XYZ file of C-alpha atoms in Angstrom:
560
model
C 8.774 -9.530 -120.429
C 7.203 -12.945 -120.649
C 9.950 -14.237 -118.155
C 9.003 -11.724 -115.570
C 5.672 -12.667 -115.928
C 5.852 -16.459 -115.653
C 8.299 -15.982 -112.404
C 5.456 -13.818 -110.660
C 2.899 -16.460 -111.160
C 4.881 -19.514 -109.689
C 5.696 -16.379 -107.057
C 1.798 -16.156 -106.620
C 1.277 -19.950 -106.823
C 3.746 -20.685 -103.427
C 1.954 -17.709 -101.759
C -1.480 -19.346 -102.241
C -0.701 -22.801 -100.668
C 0.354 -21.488 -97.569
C -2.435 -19.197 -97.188
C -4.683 -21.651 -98.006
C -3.228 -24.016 -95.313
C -3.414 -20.732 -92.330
C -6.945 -19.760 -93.432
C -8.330 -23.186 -93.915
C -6.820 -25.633 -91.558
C -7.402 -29.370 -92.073
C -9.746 -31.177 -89.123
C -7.852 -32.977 -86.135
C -7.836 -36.616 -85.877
C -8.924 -38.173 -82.546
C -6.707 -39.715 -80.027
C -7.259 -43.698 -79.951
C -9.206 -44.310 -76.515
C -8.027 -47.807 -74.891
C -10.723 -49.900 -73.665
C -10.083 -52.470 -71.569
C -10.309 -56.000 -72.526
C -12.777 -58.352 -71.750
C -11.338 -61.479 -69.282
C -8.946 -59.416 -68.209
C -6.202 -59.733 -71.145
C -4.296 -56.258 -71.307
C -4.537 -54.477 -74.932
C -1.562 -54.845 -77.361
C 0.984 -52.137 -76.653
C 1.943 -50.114 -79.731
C 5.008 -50.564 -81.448
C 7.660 -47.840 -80.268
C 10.687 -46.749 -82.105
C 13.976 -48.654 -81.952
C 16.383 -47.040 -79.038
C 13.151 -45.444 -77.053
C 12.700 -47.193 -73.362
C 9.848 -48.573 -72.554
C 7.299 -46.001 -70.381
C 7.534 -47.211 -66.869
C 4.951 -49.528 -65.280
C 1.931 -47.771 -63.148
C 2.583 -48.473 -59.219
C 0.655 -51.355 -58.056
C -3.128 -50.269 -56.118
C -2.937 -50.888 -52.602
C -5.561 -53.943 -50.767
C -8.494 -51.868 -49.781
C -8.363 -51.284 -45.784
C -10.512 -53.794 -43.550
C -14.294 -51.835 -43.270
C -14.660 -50.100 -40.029
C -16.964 -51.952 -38.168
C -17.680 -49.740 -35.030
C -20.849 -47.918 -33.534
C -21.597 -43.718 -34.148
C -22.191 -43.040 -30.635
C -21.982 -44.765 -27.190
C -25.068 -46.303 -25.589
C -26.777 -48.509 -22.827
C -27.440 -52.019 -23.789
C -29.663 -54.258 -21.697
C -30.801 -57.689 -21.267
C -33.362 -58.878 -19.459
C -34.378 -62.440 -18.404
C -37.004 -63.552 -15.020
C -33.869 -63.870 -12.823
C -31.331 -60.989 -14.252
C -31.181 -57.568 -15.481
C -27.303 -56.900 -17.509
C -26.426 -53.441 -18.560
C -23.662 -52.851 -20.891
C -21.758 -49.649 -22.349
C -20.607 -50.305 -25.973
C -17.945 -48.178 -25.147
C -15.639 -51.753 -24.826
C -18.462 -53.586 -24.342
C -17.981 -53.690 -20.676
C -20.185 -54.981 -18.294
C -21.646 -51.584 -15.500
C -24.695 -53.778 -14.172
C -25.604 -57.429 -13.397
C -28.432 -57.438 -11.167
C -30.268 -60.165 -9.182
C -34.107 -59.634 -9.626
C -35.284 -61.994 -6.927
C -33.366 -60.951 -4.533
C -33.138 -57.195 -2.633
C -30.408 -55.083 -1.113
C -31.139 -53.163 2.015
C -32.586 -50.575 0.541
C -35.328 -52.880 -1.209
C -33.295 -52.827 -5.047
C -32.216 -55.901 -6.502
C -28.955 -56.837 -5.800
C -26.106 -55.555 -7.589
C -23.489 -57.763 -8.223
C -20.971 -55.591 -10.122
C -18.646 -53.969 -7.591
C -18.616 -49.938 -7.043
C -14.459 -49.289 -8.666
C -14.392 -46.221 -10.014
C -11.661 -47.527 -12.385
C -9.572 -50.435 -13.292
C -10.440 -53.673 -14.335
C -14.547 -54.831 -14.722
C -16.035 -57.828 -15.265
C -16.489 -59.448 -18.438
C -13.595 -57.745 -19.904
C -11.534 -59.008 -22.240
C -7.117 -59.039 -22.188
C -5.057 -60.176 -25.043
C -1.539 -60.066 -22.648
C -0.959 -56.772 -25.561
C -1.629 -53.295 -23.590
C -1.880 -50.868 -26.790
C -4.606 -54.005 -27.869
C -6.132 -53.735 -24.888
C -5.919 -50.288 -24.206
C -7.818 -49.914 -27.576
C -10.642 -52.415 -26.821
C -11.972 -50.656 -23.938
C -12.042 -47.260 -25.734
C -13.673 -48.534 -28.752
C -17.056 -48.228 -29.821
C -18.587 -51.785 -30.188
C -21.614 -52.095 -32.660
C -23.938 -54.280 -30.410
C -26.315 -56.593 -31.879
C -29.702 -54.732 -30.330
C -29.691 -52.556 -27.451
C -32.533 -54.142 -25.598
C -32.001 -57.864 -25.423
C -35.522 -59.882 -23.911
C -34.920 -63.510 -23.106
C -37.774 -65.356 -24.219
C -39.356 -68.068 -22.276
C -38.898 -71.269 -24.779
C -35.003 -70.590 -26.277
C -32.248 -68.492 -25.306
C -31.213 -65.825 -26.265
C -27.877 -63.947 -27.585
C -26.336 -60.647 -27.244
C -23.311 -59.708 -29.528
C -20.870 -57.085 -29.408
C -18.420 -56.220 -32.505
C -15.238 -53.912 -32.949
C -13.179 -54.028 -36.482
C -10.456 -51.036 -37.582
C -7.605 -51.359 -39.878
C -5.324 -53.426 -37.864
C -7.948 -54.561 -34.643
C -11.033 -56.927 -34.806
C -12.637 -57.848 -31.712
C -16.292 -59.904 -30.514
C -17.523 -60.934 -27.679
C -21.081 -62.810 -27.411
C -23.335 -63.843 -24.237
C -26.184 -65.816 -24.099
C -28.600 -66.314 -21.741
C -31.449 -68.360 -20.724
C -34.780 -67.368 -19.824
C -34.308 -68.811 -16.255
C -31.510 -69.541 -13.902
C -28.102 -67.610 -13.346
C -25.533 -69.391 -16.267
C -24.245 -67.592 -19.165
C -22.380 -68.684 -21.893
C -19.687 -66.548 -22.737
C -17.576 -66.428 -26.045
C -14.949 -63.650 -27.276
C -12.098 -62.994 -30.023
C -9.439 -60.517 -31.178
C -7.850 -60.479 -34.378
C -5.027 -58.007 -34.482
C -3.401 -57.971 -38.314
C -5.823 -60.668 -39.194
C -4.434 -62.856 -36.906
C -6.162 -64.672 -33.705
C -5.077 -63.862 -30.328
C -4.970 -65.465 -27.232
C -7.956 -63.970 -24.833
C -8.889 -64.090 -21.221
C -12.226 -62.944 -19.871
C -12.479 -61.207 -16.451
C -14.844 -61.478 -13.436
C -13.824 -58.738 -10.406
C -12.740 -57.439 -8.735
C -14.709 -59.351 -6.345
C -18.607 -59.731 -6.659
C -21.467 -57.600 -5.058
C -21.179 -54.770 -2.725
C -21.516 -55.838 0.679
C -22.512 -52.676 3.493
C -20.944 -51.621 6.586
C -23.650 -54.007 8.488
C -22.892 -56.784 6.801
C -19.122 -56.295 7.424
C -19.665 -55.962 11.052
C -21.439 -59.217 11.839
C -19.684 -61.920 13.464
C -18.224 -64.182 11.263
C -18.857 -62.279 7.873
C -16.622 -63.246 5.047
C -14.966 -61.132 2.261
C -15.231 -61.778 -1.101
C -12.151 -64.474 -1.203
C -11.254 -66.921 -4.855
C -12.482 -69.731 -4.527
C -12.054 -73.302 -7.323
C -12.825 -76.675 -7.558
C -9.618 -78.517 -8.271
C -8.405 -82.430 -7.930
C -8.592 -82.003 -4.008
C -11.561 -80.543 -3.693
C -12.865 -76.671 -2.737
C -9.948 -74.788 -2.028
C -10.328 -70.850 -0.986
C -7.672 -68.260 -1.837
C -7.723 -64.698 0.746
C -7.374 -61.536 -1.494
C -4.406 -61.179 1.447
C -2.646 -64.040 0.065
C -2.552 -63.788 -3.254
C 0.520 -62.446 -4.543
C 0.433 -59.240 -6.372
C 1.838 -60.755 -9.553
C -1.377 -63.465 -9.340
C -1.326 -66.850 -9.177
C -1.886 -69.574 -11.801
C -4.630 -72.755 -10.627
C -4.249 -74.810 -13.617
C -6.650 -77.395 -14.481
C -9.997 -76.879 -12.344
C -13.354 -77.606 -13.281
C -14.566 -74.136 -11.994
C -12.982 -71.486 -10.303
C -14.105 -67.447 -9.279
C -15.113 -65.322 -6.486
C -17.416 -65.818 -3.544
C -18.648 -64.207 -0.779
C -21.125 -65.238 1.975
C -24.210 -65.156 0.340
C -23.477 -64.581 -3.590
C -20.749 -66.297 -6.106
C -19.461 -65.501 -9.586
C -18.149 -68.792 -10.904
C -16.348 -69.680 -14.294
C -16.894 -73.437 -15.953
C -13.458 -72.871 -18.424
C -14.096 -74.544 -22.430
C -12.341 -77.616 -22.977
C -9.404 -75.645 -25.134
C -9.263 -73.286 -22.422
C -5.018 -73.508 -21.235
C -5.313 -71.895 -17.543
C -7.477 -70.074 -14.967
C -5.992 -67.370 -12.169
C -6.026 -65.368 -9.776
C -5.095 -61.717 -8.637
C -5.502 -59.083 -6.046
C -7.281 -55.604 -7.098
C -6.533 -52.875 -4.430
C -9.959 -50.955 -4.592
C -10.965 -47.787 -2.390
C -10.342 -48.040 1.559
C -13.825 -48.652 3.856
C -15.184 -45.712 5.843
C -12.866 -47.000 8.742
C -9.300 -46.556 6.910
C -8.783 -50.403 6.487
C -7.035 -51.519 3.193
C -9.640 -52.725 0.848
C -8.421 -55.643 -1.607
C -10.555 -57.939 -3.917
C -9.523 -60.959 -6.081
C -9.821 -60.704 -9.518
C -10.516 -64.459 -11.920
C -9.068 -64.249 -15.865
C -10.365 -67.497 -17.561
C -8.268 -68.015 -20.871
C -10.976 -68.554 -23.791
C -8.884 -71.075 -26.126
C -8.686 -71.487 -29.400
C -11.886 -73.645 -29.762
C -15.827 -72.834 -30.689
C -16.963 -74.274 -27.136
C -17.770 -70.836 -24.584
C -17.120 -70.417 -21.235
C -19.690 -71.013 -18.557
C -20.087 -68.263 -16.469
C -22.561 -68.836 -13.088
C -23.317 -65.408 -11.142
C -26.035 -65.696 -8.845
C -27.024 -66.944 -5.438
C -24.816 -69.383 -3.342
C -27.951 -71.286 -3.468
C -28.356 -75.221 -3.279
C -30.835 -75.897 -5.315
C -30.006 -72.887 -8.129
C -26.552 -74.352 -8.303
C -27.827 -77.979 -8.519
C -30.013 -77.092 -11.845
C -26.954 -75.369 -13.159
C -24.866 -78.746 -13.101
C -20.952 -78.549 -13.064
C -20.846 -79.537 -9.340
C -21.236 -75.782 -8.829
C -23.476 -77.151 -5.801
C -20.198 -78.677 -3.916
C -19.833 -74.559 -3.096
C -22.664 -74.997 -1.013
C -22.128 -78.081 0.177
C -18.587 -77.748 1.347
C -20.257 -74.267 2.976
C -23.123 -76.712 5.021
C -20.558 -79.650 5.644
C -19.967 -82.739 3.014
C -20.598 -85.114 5.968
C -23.452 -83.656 7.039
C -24.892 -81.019 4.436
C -26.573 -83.057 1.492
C -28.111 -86.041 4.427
C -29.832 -83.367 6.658
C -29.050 -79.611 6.032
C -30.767 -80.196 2.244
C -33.806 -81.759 3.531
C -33.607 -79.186 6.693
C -33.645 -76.021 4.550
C -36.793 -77.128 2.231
C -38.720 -77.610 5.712
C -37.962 -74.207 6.479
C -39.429 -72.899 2.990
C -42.278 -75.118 2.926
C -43.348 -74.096 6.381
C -42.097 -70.718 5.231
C -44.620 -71.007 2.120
C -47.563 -71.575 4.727
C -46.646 -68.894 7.564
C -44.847 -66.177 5.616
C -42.473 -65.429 7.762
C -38.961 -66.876 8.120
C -38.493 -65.530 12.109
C -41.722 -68.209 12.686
C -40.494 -70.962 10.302
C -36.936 -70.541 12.419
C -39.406 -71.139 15.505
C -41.340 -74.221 14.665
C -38.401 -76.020 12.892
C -37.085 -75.620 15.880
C -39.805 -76.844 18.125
C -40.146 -79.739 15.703
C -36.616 -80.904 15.911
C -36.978 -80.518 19.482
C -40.464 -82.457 19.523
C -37.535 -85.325 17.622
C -35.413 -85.123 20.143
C -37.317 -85.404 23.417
C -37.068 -89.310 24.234
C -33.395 -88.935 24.048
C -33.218 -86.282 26.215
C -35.643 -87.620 28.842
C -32.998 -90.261 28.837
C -30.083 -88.145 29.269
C -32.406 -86.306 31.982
C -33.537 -89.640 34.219
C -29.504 -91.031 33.736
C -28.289 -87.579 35.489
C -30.817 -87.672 38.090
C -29.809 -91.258 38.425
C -26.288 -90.384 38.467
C -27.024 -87.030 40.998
C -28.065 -89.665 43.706
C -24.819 -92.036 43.743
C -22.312 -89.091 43.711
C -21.690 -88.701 46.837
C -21.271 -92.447 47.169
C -19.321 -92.633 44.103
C -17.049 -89.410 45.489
C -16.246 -90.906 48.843
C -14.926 -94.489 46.836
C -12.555 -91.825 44.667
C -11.342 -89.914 47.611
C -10.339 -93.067 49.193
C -7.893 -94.417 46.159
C -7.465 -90.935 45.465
C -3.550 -90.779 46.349
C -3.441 -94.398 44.586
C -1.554 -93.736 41.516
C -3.188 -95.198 38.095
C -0.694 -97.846 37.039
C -1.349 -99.806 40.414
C -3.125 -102.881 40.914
C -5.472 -101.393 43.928
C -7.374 -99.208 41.483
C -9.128 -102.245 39.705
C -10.070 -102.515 43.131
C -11.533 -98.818 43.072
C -13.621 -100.225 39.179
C -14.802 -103.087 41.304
C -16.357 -101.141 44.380
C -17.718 -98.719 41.457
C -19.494 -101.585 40.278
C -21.140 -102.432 42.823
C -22.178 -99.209 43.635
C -24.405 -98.761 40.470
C -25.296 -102.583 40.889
C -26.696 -101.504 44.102
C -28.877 -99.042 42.224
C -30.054 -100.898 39.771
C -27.825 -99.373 37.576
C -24.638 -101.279 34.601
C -21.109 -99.335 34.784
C -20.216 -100.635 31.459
C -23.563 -98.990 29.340
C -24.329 -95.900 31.729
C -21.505 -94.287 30.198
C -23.302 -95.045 26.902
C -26.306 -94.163 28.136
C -25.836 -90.551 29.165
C -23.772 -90.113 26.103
C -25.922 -91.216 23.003
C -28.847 -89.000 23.396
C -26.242 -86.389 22.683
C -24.668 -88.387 19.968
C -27.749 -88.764 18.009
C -29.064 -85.237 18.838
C -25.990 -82.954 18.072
C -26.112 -83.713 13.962
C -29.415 -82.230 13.829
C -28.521 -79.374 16.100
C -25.441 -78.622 14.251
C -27.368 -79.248 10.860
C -30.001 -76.748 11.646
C -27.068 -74.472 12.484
C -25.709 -74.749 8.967
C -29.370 -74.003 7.714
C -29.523 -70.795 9.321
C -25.607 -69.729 8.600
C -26.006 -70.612 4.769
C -29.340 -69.703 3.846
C -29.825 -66.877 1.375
C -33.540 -66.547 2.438
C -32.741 -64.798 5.572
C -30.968 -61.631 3.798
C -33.301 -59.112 4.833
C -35.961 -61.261 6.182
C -37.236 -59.463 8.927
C -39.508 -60.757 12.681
C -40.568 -58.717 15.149
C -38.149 -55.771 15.943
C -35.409 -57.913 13.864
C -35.325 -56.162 10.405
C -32.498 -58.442 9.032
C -32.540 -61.882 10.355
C -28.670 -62.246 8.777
C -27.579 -59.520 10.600
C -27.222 -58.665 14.247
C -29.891 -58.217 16.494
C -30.243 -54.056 16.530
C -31.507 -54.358 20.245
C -29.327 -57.183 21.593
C -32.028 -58.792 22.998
C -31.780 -62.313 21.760
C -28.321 -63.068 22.885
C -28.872 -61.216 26.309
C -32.224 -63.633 26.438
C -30.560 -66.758 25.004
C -27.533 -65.772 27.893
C -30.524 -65.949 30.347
C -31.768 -69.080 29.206
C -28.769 -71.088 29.654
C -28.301 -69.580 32.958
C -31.973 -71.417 33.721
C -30.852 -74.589 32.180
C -27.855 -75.075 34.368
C -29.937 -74.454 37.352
C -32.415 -77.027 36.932
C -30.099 -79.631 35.123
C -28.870 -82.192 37.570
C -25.216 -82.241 37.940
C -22.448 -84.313 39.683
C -19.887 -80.825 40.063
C -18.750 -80.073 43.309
C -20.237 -76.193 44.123
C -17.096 -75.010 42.727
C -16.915 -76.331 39.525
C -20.642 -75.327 39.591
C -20.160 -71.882 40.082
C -17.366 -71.821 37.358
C -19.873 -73.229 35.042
C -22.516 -70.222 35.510
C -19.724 -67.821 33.958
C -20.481 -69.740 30.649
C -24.271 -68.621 30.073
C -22.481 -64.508 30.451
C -19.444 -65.600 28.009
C -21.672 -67.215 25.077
C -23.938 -63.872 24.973
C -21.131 -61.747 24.721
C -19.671 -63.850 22.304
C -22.844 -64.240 20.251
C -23.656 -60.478 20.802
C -23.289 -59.601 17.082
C -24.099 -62.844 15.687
C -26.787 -63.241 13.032
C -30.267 -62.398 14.347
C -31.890 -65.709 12.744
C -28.768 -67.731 14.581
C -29.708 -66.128 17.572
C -33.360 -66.872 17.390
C -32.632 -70.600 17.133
C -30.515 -70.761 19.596
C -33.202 -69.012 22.228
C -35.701 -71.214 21.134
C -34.165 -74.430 21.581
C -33.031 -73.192 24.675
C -36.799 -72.000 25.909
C -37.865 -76.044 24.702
C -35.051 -77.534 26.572
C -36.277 -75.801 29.648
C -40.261 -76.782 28.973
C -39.385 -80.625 28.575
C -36.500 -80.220 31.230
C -39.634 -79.394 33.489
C -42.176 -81.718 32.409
C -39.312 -84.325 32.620
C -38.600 -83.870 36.435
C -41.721 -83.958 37.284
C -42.823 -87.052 36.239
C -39.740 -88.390 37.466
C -39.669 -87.026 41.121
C -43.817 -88.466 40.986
C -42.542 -92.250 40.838
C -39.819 -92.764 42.932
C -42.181 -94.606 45.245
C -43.000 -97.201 42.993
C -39.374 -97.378 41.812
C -38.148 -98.458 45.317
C -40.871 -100.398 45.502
C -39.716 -102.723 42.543
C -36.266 -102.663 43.998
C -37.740 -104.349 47.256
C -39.306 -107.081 45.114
């Protein structure tokens, strides 16, 4: 009995230790947290079990991507300075507007010297010689540095445009003074964070010239045009090849046309300049339209390229420095241009300054110059009366040795009669020649100086006098060729001349075959020529006159 009952209480005792552990469960212990270490030393690993691997190692983070450095939306930047008003899209940071302030189109706006494309290359782009690079650069969204840029009077001024993605980084940066047309221009790519090569743009050509200005005689399309070892040299759209072609080492090179010039100075690192034809839209009259295009290769180095877009003007491209001004003065004529076209042009704006008008400063330059020139030419005018009075004289010795052939000894007999012919009339063979010849001499630099003036002065784009509303553009009416024709006609008639009637008469077709030839010349040109003409005839006048009032006394002296 006792037996049975100890076995039921150890029975009991097992069944109370379990239920115990069920309905009273002991608390969890936390999980060890690993913190990490300070200075970067990893915690100690805990010891693992003989036989068990070792857990493998966590993958390595990847390098955090480059930041995005782009803009949210695209917009219009501008900058402003006295001389130039630049527009931008951020959208590539390419250039839509570079406008001349002080100078007008016809339609009264200031010139635009971007050209019309409505695709393709633009100026002041940027090529890496990498088309997806490229390709991306003009669709991105640069983050300019303000988006309305005033250029101060005292210091210049800076505009900057930035583009970074994960594998692309790109700048370019322009600054500009408060006066004057040159820009410094500096750019980059980074593709993979490394640098490479870049090339700015200008073109395709520069400005956009009108039908009017393409139809008067001797207007010029925009051509490339550098200053190399041998000087200016000019390259035709036409001519260019369509895979470009390379220039080398210049000290400037870009494109020009008549009146206006885009011109890069390259950086010292820079390794080449070139050239290439852009086929643009054809003209109104079906004719192929082509325009060179100028890549300037940045370099490695900090230094910028220059970039001059402005006026084909003397004195603007003199204050620029570069020799930018031997443009110009290859345009006017080394010989002749810096000696008397320079000081010729700043008479015409002073007296412009006082008259307001360039038709009348054309006018009294004119007069002045011929006010210059009269003594010479009263010279030339008493030698051909002189000379008017022995022809027939002189023309009956020639017609006598006039079978004589020129090697023989009887024509220094034909010199010595000749002689003695202007002996007898008080005249020297050996300097009449001279004579009658260096009034012309000394007067023809000035004439064809004065020339220059008018064919390479900006001031006469839409300068207007009387019924002329563009002096650098034909005459609408016609009517100062068709007077200047008239003019010369007059001259002729009253000019003394040693011409036989026949060779006179074939001399009168000239007067009809200069005013059909200057018939669409530039109104200003025109206008010079009529008044030069007009003072020829007034002194040609007064001239004769006072010499047909002495030849009295003349003979007289001769009988003494």
């Amino acid at each position: 009995m006792d037996e049975r009952r100890l076995l039921l209480a150890v029975a009991l005792s097992l069944l109370v230790l379990p239920a115990y552990s069920l309905l009273f469960p002991p608390p969890r212990r936390p999980k060890p947290v690993a913190y990490p270490v300070s200075g970067g030393v990893a915690a100690a690993e805990p010891a693992r079990p003989e036989g068990v691997p070792p857990a493998p190692a966590p993958a390595a983070t990847p390098a955090a991507p480059r930041p995005a450095l782009n803009d949210e939306k695209e917009r219009r930047v501008e900058a402003t300075s006295r001389d130039l008003s630049v527009a931008f899209t951020n959208r590539g940071a390419r250039l839509v507007s570079w406008k001349l302030l002080r100078f007008a189109d016809g339609r009264g706006r200031p010139e635009e010297m971007v050209q019309a494309a409505p695709s393709g290359p633009r100026p002041l782009d940027l090529e890496t010689g990498e088309g997806p690079v490229d390709s991306r650069l003009r669709e991105a969204l640069f983050r300019p540095s303000t988006e309305a840029l005033r250029v101060g009077v005292d210091a210049p001024a800076t505009l900057r445009f930035e583009f970074a993605d994960a594998e692309v980084a790109a700048d370019k940066e322009l600054t500009f003074s408060d006066h004057g047309y040159l820009v410094a221009v500096k750019a980059s790519v980074r593709k993979g964070g490394q640098p490479l090569g870049v090339k700015v743009l200008w073109g395709p050509g520069v400005g956009n010239p009108t039908d009017a200005e393409r139809e008067v005689q001797g207007y010029q399309p925009p051509q490339g045009v550098a200053l190399a070892g041998g000087g200016v040299e000019h390259f035709p759209a036409a001519k260019l090849a369509a895979s470009g072609q390379a220039l080398g080492a210049v000290r400037w090179a870009g494109v020009e046309t008549h009146y206006f010039a885009a011109l890069f100075v390259p950086p010292p690192s820079g390794v080449g300049v070139a050239l290439r034809p852009v086929s643009l839209p054809v003209h109104d009259d079906g004719k192929p339209n082509q325009a060179p295009l100028v890549s300037v290769d940045l370099g490695p180095g900090p230094e910028p390229a220059l970039l001059y877009v402005g006026p084909k003007d003397y004195h603007e491209m003199s204050r620029a420095g570069h020799e930018l001004a031997r443009l110009v003065i290859w345009q006017m004529g080394d010989w002749i241009g810096p000696p008397i076209v320079v000081p010729l042009m700043g008479l015409v704006r002073w007296i412009h300054s006082h008259v307001g008008n360039y038709g009348w400063s054309i006018v009294l330059v004119t007069v002045l110059i011929n006010l210059a020139m009269a003594p010479f030419r009263h010279y030339s005018i008493a030698n051909g009366m002189k000379m008017a009075k022995i022809s027939p004289e002189m023309k009956v010795i020639q017609e006598r040795y006039r079978k004589v052939p020129l090697m023989d000894p009887k024509r220094q007999e034909m010199q010595e009669e000749m002689a003695s012919l202007y002996g007898k009339h008080g005249m020297s063979m050996g300097t009449q020649t001279l004579v009658g010849c260096l009034p012309i001499l000394l007067t023809m630099p000035f004439l064809i100086a004065f020339y220059r003036v008018l064919t390479v002065s900006i001031e006469l784009r839409g300068a207007p006098f009387l019924w002329i509303t563009d002096l650098s553009q034909k005459d609408p009416l016609f009517l100062t060729p068709v007077l200047m024709g008239v003019s010369m006609f007059v001259m002729q008639r009253m000019t003394p001349s040693t011409m036989d009637p026949a060779q006179q008469r074939v001399m009168m077709i000239m007067p009809l075959m200069l005013s059909g030839m200057f018939l669409w010349a530039p109104g200003g040109l025109n206008l010079y020529w009529l008044a030069s003409n007009l003072c020829s005839i007034a002194q040609q006048t007064l001239t004769l006159r006072i010499l047909k009032g002495h030849p009295p006394a003349a003979a007289g002296r001769k009988r003494k």
